[in-house]
CSV table of C-alpha atoms and ligand atoms in Angstrom, one decimal:
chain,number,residue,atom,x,y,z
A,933,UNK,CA,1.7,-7.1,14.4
A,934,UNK,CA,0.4,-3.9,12.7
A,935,UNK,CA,2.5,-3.1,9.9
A,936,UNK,CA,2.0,-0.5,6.5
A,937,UNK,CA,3.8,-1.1,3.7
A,938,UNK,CA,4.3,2.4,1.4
A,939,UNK,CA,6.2,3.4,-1.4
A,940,UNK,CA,5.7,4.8,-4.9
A,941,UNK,CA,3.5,3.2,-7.8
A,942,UNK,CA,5.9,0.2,-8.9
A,943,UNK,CA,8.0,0.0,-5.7
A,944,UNK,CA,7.2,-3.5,-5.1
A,945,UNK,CA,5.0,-3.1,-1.9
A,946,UNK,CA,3.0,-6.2,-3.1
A,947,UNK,CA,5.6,-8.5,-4.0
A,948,UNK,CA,7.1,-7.8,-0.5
A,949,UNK,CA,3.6,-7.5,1.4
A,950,UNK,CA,2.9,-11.1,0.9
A,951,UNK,CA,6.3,-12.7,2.0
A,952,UNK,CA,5.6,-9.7,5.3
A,953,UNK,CA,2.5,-11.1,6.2
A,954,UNK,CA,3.4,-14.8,5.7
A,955,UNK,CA,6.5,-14.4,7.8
A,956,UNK,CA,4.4,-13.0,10.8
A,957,UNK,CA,1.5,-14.8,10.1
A,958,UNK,CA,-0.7,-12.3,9.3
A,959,UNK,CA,-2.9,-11.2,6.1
A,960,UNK,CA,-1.4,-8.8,3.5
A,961,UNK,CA,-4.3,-6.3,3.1
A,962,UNK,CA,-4.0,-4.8,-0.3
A,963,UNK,CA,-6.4,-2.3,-1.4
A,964,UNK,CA,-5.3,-2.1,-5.2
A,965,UNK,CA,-6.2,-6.3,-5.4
A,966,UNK,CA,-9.6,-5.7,-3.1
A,967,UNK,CA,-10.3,-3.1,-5.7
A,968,UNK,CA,-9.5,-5.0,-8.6
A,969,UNK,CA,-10.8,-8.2,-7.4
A,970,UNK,CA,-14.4,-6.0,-7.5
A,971,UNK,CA,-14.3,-4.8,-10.4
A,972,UNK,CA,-13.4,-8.8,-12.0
A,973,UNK,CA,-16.4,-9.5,-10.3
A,974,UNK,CA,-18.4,-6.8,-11.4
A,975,UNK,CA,-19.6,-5.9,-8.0
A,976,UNK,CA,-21.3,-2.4,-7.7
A,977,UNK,CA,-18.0,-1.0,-5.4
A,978,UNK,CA,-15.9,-2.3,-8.4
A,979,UNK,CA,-17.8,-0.6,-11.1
A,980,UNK,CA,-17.4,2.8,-9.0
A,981,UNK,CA,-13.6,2.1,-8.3
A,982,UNK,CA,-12.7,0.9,-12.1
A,983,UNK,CA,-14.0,4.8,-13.2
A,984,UNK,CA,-11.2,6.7,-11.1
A,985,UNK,CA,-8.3,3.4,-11.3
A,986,UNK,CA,-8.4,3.3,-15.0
A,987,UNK,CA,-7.0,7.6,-15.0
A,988,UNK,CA,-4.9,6.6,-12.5
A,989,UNK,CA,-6.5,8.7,-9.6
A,990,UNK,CA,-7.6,7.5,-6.0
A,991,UNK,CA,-10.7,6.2,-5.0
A,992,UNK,CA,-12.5,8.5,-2.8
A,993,UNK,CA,-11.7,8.1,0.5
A,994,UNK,CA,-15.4,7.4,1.6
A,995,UNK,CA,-15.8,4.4,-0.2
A,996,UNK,CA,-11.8,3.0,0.7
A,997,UNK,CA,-12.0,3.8,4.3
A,998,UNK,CA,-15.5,1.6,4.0
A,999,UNK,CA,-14.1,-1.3,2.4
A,1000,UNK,CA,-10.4,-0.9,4.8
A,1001,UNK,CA,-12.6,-1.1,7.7
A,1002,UNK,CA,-14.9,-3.7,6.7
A,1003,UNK,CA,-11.9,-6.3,5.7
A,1004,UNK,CA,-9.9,-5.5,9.3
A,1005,UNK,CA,-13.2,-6.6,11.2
A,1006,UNK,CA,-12.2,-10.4,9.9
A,1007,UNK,CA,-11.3,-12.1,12.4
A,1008,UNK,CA,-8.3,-13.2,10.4
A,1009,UNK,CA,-7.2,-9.7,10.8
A,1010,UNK,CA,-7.4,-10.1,14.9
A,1011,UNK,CA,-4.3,-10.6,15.3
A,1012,UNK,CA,-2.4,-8.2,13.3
A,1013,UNK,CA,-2.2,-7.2,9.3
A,1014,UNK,CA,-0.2,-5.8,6.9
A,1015,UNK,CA,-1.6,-2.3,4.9
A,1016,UNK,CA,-0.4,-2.2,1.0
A,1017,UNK,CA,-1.7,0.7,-0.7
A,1018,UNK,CA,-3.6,2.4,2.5
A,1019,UNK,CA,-3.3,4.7,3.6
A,1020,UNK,CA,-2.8,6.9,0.9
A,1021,UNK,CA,-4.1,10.1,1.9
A,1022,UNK,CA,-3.7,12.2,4.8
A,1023,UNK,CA,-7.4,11.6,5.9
A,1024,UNK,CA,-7.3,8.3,5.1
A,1025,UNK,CA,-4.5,8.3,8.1
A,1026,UNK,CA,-6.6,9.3,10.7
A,1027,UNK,CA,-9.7,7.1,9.8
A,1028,UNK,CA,-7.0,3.7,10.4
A,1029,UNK,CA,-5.9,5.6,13.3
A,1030,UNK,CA,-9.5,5.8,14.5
A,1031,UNK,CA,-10.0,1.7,13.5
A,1032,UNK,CA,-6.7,0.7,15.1
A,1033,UNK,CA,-7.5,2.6,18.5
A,1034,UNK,CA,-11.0,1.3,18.6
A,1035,UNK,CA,-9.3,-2.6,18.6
A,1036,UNK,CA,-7.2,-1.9,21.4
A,1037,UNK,CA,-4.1,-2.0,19.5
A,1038,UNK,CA,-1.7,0.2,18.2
A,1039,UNK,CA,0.7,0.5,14.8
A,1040,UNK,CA,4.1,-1.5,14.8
A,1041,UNK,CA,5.8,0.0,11.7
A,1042,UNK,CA,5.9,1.8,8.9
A,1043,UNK,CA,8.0,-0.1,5.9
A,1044,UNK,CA,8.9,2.4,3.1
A,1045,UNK,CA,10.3,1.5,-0.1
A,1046,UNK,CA,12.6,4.0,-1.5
A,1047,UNK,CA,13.4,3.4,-5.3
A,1048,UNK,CA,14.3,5.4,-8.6
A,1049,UNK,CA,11.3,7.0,-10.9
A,1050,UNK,CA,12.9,6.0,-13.6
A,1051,UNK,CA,13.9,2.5,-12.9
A,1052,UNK,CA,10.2,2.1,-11.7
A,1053,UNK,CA,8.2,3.6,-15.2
A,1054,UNK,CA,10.6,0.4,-16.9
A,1055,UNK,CA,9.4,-1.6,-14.2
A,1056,UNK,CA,5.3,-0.7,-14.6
A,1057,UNK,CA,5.6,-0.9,-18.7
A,1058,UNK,CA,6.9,-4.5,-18.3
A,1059,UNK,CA,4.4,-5.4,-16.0
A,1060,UNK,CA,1.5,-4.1,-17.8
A,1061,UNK,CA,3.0,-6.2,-20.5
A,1062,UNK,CA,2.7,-9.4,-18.2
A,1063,UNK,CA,-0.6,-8.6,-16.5
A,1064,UNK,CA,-2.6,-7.0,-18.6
A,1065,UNK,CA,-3.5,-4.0,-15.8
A,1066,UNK,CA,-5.4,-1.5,-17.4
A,1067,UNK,CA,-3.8,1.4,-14.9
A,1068,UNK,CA,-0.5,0.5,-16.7
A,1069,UNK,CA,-0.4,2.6,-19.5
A,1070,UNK,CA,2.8,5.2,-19.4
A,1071,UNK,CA,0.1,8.5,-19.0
A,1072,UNK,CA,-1.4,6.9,-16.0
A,1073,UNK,CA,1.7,5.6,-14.4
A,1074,UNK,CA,2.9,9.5,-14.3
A,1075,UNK,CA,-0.5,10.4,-13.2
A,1076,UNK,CA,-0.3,8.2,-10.6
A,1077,UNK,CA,3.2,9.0,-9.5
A,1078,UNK,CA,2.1,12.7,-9.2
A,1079,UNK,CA,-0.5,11.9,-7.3
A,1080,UNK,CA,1.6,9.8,-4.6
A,1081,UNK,CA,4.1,12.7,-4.9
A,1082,UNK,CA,1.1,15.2,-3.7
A,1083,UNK,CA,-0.8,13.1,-1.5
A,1084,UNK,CA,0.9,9.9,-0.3
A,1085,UNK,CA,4.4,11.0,0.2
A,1086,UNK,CA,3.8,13.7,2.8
A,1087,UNK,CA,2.4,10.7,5.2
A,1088,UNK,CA,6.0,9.5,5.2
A,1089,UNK,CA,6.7,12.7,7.3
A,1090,UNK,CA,3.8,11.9,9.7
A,1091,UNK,CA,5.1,8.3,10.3
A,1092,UNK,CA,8.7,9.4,10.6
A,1093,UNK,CA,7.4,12.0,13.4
A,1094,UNK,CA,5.5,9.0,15.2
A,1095,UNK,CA,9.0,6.9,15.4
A,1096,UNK,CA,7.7,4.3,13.3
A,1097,UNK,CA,9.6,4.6,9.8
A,1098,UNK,CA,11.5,2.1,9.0
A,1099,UNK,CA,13.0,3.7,5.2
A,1100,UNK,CA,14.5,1.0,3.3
A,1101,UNK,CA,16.4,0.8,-0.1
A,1102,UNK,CA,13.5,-0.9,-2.9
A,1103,UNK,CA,16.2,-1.3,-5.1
A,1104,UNK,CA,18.0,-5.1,-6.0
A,1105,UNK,CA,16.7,-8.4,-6.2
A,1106,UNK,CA,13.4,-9.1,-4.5
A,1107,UNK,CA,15.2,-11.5,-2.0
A,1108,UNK,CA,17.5,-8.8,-1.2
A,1109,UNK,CA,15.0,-6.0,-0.3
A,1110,UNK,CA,13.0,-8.8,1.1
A,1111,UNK,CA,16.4,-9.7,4.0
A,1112,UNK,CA,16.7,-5.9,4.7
A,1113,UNK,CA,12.9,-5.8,5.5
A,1114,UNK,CA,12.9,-8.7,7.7
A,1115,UNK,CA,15.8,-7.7,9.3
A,1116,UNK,CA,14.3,-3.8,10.1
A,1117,UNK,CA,10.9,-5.6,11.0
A,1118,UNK,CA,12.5,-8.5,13.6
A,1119,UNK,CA,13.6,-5.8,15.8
A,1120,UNK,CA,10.7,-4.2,16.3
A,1121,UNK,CA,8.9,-4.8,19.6
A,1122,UNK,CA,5.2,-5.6,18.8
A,1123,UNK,CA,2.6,-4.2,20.5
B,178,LIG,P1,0.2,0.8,-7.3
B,178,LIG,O1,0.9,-0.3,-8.1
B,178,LIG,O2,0.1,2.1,-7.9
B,178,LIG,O3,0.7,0.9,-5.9
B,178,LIG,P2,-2.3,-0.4,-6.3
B,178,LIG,O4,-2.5,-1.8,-6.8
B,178,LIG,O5,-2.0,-0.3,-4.9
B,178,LIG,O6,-1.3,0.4,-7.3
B,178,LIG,O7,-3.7,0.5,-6.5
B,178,LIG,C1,-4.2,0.6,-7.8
B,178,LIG,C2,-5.3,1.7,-7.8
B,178,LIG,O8,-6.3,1.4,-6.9
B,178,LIG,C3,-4.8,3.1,-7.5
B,178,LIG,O9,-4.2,3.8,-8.5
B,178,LIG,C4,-6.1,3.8,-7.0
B,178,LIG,O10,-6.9,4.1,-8.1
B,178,LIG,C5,-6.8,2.6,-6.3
B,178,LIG,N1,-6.5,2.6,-4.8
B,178,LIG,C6,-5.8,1.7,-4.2
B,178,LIG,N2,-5.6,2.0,-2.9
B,178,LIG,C7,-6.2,3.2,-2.7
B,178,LIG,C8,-6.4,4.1,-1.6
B,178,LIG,N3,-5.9,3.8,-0.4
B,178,LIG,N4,-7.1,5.2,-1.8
B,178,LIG,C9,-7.6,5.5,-3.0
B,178,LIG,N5,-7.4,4.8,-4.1
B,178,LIG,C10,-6.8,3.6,-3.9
């Protein structure tokens, strides 16, 4: 199973990601923690990421398409994965199709999360509150929801075109949004 999981800054694509990949066995690949987990560690890719994270802008493709690619040659990832937060940009689309064709394989799905800008800068504030994330501030939250406005949202198009969108309502409990999922995902045939 080869699945994406998109939506906007705050739309609960991790929380959901790791019930996803646990319900079809697979890992939840999330380039935010990856990132993050670098720059805890103080790694050189970290100190380069933390720079553009901390404004609230992307990472350069160059140096995310490296790390994507690098982490689905695991051979955990063999049998399938789960995308959260990649890809983000349009060129960043057609480098994991270039990674997915080499393997053989193809895409499954394309999970969207759909939920209210408002309800969602509540939802970031409070969560910067209970993590600490330095990208949480209320500036770079809007910076960051411009920037999937510009640049992320137009690859919804692209998957929708490719008859692999499945658009679901982000809004309720998590257990809610997480039943609607599931029930979009079990139909799908897998490659
Ligand atoms: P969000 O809660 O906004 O979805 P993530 O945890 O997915 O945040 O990502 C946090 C930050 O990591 C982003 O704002 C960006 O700076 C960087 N990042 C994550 N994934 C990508 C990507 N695919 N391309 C560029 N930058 C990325």
């Amino acid at each position: 199973m080869r699945l994406i999981i998109m939506g906007p800054p705050g739309a609960g694509k991790g929380t959901q990601a790791k019930f996803i990949a646990e319900h079809f066995g697979i890992p939840a690949i999330s380039t935010g923690d990856i990132f993050r987990a670098n720059v805890t560690a103080g790694t050189p890719l970290g100190v380069e990421a933390k720079r553009y994270m901390d404004a609230g802008e992307y990472v350069p493709d160059e140096v995310t398409n490296l790390m994507v690619r690098d982490r689905i040659d695991e051979p955990d990832a063999e049998p399938g994965f789960l995308l959260d937060g990649y890809p983000r940009t349009l060129a960043q689309v057609e480098e994991l199709d270039g990674m997915i064709a080499f393997t053989g394989h193809a895409l499954d799905a394309v999970v969207v999360l759909t939920v209210d800008q408002d309800e969602i800068v509540q939802r970031l504030v409070q969560r910067a509150e209970l993590e600490g994330r330095a990208d949480d501030t209320e500036e770079v939250i809007r910076r960051r929801q411009e920037l999937y406005t510009e640049q992320t949202e137009p690859l919804v198009e692209v998957y929708r075109q490719r008859g692999l969108l499945l658009e679901l309502d982000g809004t309720g409990e998590v257990e809610e949004v997480t039943q609607r999922i599931f029930e979009a995902l079990d139909v799908v045939p897998q490659s």
